[in-house]
Short mmCIF file of C-alpha atoms in Angstrom, two decimals:
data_model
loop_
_atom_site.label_atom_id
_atom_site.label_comp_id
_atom_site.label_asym_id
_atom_site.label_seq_id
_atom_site.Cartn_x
_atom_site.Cartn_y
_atom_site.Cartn_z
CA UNK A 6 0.00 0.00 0.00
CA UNK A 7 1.20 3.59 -0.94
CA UNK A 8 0.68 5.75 1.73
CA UNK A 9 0.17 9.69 1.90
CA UNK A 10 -0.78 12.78 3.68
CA UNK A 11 -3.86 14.67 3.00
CA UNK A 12 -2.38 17.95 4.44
CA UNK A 13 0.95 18.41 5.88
CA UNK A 14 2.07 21.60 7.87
CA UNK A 15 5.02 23.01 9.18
CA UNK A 16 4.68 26.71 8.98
CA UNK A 17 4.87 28.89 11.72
CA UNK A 18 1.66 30.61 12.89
CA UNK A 19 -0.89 28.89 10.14
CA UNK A 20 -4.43 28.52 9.76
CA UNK A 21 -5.76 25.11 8.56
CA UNK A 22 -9.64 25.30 8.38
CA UNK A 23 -12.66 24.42 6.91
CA UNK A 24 -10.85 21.36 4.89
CA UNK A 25 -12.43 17.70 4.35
CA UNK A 26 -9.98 15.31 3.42
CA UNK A 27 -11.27 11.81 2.34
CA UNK A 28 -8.88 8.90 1.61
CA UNK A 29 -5.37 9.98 2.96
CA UNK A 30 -3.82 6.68 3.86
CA UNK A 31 -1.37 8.28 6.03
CA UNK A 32 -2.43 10.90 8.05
CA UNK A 33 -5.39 13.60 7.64
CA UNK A 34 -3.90 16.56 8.80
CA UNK A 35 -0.40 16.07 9.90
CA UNK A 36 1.66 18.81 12.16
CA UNK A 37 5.53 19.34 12.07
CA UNK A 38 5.18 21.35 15.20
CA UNK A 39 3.80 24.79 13.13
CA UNK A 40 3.77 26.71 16.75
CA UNK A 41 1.21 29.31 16.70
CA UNK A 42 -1.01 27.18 14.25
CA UNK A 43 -4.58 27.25 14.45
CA UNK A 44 -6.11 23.84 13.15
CA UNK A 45 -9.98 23.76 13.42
CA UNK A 46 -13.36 22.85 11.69
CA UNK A 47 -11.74 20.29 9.26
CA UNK A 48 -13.36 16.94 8.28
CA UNK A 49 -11.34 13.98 7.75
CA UNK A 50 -13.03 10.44 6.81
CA UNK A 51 -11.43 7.23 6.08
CA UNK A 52 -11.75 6.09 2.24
CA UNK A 53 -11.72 2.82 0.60
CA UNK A 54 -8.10 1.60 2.30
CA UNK A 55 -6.73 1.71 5.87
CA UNK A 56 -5.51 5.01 7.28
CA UNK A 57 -3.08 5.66 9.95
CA UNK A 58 -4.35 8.66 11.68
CA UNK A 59 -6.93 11.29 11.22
CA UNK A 60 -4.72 14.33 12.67
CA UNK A 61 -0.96 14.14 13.84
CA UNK A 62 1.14 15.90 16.14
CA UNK A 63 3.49 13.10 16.31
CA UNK A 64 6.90 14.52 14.48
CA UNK A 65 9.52 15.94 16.70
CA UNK A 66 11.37 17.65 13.54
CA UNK A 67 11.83 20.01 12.31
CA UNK A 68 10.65 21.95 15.59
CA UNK A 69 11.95 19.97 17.70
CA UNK A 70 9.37 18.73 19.68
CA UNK A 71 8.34 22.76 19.63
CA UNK A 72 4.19 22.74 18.81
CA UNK A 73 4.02 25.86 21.77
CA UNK A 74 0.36 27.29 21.14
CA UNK A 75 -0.67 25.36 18.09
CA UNK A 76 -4.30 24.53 18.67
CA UNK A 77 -6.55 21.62 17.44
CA UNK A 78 -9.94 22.02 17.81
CA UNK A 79 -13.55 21.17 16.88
CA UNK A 80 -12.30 18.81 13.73
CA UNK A 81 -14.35 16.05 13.10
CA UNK A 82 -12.46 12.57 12.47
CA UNK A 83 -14.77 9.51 10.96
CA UNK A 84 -13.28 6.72 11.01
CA UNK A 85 -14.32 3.65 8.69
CA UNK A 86 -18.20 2.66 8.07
CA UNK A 87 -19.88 -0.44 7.39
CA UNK A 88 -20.34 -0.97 3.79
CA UNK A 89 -23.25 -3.95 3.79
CA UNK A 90 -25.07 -4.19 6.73
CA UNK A 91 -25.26 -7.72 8.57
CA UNK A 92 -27.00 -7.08 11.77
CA UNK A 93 -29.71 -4.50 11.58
CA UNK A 94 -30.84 -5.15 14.94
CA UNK A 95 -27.09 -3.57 16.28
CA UNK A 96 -26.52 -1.35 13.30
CA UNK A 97 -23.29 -2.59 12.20
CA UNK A 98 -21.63 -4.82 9.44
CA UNK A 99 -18.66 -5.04 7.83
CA UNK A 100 -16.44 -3.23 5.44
CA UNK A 101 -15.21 -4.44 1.87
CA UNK A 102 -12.23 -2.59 2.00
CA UNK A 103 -11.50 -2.96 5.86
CA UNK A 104 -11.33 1.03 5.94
CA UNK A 105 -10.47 2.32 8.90
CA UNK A 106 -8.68 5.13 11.36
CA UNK A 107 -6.26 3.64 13.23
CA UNK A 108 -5.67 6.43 15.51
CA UNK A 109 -7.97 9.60 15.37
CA UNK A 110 -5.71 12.02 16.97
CA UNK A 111 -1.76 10.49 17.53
CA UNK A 112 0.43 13.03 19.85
CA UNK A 113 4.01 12.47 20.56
CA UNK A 114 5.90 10.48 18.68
CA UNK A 115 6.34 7.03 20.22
CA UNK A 116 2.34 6.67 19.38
CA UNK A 117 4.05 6.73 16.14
CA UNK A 118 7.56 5.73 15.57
CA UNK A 119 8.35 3.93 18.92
CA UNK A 120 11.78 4.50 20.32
CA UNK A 121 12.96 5.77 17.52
CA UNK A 122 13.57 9.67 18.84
CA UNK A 123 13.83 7.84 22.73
CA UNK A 124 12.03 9.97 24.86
CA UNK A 125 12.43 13.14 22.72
CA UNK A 126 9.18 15.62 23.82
CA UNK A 127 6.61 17.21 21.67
CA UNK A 128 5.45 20.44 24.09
CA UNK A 129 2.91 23.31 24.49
CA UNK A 130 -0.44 21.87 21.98
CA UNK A 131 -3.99 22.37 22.84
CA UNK A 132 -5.86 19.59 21.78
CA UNK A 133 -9.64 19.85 22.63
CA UNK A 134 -13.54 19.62 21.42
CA UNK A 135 -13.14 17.60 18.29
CA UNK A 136 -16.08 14.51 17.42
CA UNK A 137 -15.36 10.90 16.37
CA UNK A 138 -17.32 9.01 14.52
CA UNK A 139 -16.93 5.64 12.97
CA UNK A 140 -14.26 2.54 13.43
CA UNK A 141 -11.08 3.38 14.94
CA UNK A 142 -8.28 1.70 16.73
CA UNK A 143 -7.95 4.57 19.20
CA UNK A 144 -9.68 7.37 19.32
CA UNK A 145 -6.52 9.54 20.73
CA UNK A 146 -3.58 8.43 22.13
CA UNK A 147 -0.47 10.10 23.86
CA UNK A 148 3.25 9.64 24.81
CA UNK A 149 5.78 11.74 24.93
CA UNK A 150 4.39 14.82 25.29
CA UNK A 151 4.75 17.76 27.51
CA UNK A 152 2.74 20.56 28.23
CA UNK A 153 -0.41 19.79 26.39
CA UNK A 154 -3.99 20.66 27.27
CA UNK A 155 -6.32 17.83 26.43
CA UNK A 156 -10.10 18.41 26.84
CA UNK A 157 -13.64 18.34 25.40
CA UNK A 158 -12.90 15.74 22.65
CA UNK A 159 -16.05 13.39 22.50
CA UNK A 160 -16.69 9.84 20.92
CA UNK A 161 -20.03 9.20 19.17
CA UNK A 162 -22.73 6.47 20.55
CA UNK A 163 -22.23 4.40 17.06
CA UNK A 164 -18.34 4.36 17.10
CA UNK A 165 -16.29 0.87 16.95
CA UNK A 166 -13.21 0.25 18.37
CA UNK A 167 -11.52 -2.79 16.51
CA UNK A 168 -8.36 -3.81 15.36
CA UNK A 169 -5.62 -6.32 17.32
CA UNK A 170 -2.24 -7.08 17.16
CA UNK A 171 -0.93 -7.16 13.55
CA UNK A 172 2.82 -8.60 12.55
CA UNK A 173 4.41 -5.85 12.51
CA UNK A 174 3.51 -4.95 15.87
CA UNK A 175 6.35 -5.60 18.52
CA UNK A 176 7.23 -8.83 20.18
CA UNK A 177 8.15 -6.63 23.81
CA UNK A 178 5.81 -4.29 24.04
CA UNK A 179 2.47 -4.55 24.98
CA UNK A 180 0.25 -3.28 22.17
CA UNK A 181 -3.22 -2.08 23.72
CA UNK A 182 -6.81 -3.51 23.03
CA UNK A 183 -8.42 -0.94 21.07
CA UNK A 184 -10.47 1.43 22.94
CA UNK A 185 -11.16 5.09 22.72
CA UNK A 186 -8.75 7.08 24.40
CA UNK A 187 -5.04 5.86 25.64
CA UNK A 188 -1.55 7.34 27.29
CA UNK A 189 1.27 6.53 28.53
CA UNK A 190 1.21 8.05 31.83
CA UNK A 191 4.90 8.02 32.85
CA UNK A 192 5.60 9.81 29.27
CA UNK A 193 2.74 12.55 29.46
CA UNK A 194 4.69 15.24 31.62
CA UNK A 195 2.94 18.47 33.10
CA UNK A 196 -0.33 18.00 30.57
CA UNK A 197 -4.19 18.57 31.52
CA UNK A 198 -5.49 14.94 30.02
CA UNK A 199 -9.08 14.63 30.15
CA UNK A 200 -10.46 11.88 32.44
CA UNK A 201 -11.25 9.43 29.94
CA UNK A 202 -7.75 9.02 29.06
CA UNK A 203 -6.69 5.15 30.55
CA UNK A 204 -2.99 4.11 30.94
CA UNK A 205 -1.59 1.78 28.76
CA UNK A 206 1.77 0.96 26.96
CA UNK A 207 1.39 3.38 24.06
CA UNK A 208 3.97 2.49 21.84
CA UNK A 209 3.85 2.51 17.97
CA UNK A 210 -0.29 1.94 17.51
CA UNK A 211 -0.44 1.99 13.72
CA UNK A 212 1.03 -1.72 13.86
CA UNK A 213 -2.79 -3.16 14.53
CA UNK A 214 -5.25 -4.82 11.85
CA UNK A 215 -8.78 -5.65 11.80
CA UNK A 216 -9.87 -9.25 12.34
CA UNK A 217 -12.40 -11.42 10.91
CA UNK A 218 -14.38 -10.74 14.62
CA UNK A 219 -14.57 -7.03 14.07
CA UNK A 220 -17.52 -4.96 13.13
CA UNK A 221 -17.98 -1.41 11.39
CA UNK A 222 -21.07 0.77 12.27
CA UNK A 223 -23.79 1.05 9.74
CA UNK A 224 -24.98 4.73 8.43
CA UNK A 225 -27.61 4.92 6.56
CA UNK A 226 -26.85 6.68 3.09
CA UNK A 227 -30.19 9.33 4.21
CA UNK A 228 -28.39 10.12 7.79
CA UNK A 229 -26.34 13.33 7.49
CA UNK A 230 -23.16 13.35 9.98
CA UNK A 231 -22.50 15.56 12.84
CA UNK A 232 -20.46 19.02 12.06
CA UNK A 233 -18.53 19.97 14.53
CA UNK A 234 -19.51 23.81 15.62
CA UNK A 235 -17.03 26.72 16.89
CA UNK A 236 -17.97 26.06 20.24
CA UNK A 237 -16.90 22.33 19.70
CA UNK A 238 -20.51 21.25 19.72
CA UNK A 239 -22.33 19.64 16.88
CA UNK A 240 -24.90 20.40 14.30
CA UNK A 241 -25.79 18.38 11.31
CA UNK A 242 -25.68 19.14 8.05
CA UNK A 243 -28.18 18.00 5.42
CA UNK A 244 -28.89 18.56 1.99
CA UNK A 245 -32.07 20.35 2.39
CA UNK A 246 -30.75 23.01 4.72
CA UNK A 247 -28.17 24.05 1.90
CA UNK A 248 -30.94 23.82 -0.47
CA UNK A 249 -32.95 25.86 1.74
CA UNK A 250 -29.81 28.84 2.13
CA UNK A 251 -29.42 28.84 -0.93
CA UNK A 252 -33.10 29.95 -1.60
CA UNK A 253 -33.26 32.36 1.11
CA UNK A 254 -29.72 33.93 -0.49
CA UNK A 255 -31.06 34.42 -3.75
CA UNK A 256 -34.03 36.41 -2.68
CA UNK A 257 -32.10 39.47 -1.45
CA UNK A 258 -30.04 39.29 -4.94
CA UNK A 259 -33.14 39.45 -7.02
CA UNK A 260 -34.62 42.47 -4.57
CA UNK A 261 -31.30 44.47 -4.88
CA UNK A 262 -31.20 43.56 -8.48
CA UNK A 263 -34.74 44.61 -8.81
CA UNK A 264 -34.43 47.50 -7.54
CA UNK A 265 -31.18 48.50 -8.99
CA UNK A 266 -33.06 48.50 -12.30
CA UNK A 267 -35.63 50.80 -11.15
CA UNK A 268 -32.83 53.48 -9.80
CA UNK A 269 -30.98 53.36 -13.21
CA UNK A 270 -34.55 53.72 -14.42
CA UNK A 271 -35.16 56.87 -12.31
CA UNK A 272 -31.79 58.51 -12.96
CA UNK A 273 -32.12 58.31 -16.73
CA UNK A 274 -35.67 60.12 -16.70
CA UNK A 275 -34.18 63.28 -14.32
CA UNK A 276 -30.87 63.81 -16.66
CA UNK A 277 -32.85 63.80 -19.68
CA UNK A 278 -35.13 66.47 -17.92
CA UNK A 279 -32.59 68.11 -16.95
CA UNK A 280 -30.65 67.93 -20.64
CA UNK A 281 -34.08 69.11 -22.49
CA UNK A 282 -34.76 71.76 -20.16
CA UNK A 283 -31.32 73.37 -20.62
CA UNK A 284 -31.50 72.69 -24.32
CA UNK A 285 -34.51 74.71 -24.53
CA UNK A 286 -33.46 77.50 -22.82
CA UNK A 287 -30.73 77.69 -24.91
CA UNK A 288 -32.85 77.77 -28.00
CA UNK A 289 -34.44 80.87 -26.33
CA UNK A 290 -31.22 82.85 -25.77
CA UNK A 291 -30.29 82.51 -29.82
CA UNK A 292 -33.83 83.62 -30.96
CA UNK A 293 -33.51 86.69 -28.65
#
């Protein structure tokens, strides 16, 4: 499999927003440190192949570790969906392709790489109010970090957790049952986590693969998906609300088109007073 980034940023002080990526094998969104970035109101979905990880902050260069004040926020991250349903009575099935997420949101790089950069520390994100929905490994998971704020990030009712240990996955470490959020505790320095967080060996996630046992949740090609809001909440957005603003937009530009029209209209009749009034006045003076 060839994998690849849907966005990748390293810029200083950048705004990534309002994106939807569909289909990046590797990662979503994926963050060289960019300190000062803002990162918010994307949507990233799995495709027709496995993907790594929805959003990264996993890469210690070419910062070094530095990702001071780059926020993540209210992105929604689905993760694979059933496509043929086999049990209506849970809402779930499986998927051709076995498309998936394996993490949602990876921070710190031994999520990623493993020992590679030892204990080498990613510091200073914000990582809170983004919406999962879908089949994921892990919903977030973090080691090696330092400094981060972790809060507000919320897992739907339909989401699946599947996945186990694949062969590339290490014969030391103990890679963790799916579930929704994980850490490392002794490698998560002087961080807010948010209580759901459960410690676990973190190392190198993107080693596991679905099984025959695992199951995708089933959405309906008539359900519209959650958007995430500003305030991190969600609304949902359906084709006959943008049918409907697009109606209620066009009737202000027929009115000011209208009466646009009617001013030229207006205009037109008082200089052409104006022009035959002077005109004959003119005609006056000569006969005089």
């Amino acid at each position: 499999q060839e994998w690849a980034d849907g966005i990748s940023l390293s810029c200083k002080g950048s705004t990534v927003f309002n994106n939807t990526v569909v289909g990046a094998t590797d990662g979503g969104i994926v963050i060289f440190g960019s300190p000062g970035s803002w990162i918010h109101g994307n949507t990233i979905r799995a495709g027709e192949a496995m993907q790594l990880g929805g959003i990264n902050l996993v890469d210690y260069d070419p910062w070094s570790g530095d990702f001071t004040s780059t926020v993540v926020e209210n992105n929604q991250i689905l993760g694979g969906f059933a496509t043929n349903l086999t049990d209506p009575s849970k809402e779930e099935g499986k998927n051709a392709e076995d498309a998936f997420i394996k993490i949602g949101i990876a921070m710190g790089a031994r999520t990623w790489f493993g020992d590679k950069y030892g204990m080498s520390l990613n510091r200073g994100a914000v990582v809170r109010n983004n919406f999962f929905q879908g089949a994921f490994g892990y919903a977030m998971a973090a080691a090696t970090i330092q400094n981060f704020t972790v809060s507000g990030n919320t897992v739907d009712d339909d989401v699946t957790f599947i996945g186990s240990v694949g062969p590339n996955c290490s014969t030391t470490d103990a890679t963790p049952a799916p579930e929704p959020f994980v850490y490392n505790s002794s490698q998560v320095l002087d961080s807010s986590m948010q209580q759901a967080f459960v410690d676990r060996d973190a190392d190198s996630l993107t080693c596991i693969l679905p099984d025959n046992d695992d199951y995708w949740p089933w959405i309906p090609t008539t359900t519209s998906l959650p958007m995430p809001s500003a305030t991190g909440s969600t609304t949902t957005k359906t084709s006959s609300s943008s049918q409907q603003g697009s109606k209620s937009s066009s009737a202000p530009l027929a009115v000011g088109l209208l009466m646009g029209i009617l001013g030229a209209a207006v205009f037109s009749y008082f200089v052409r007073a104006w022009y035959m009034k002077r005109r004959k006045a003119a005609n006056a003076q000569r006969v005089y």
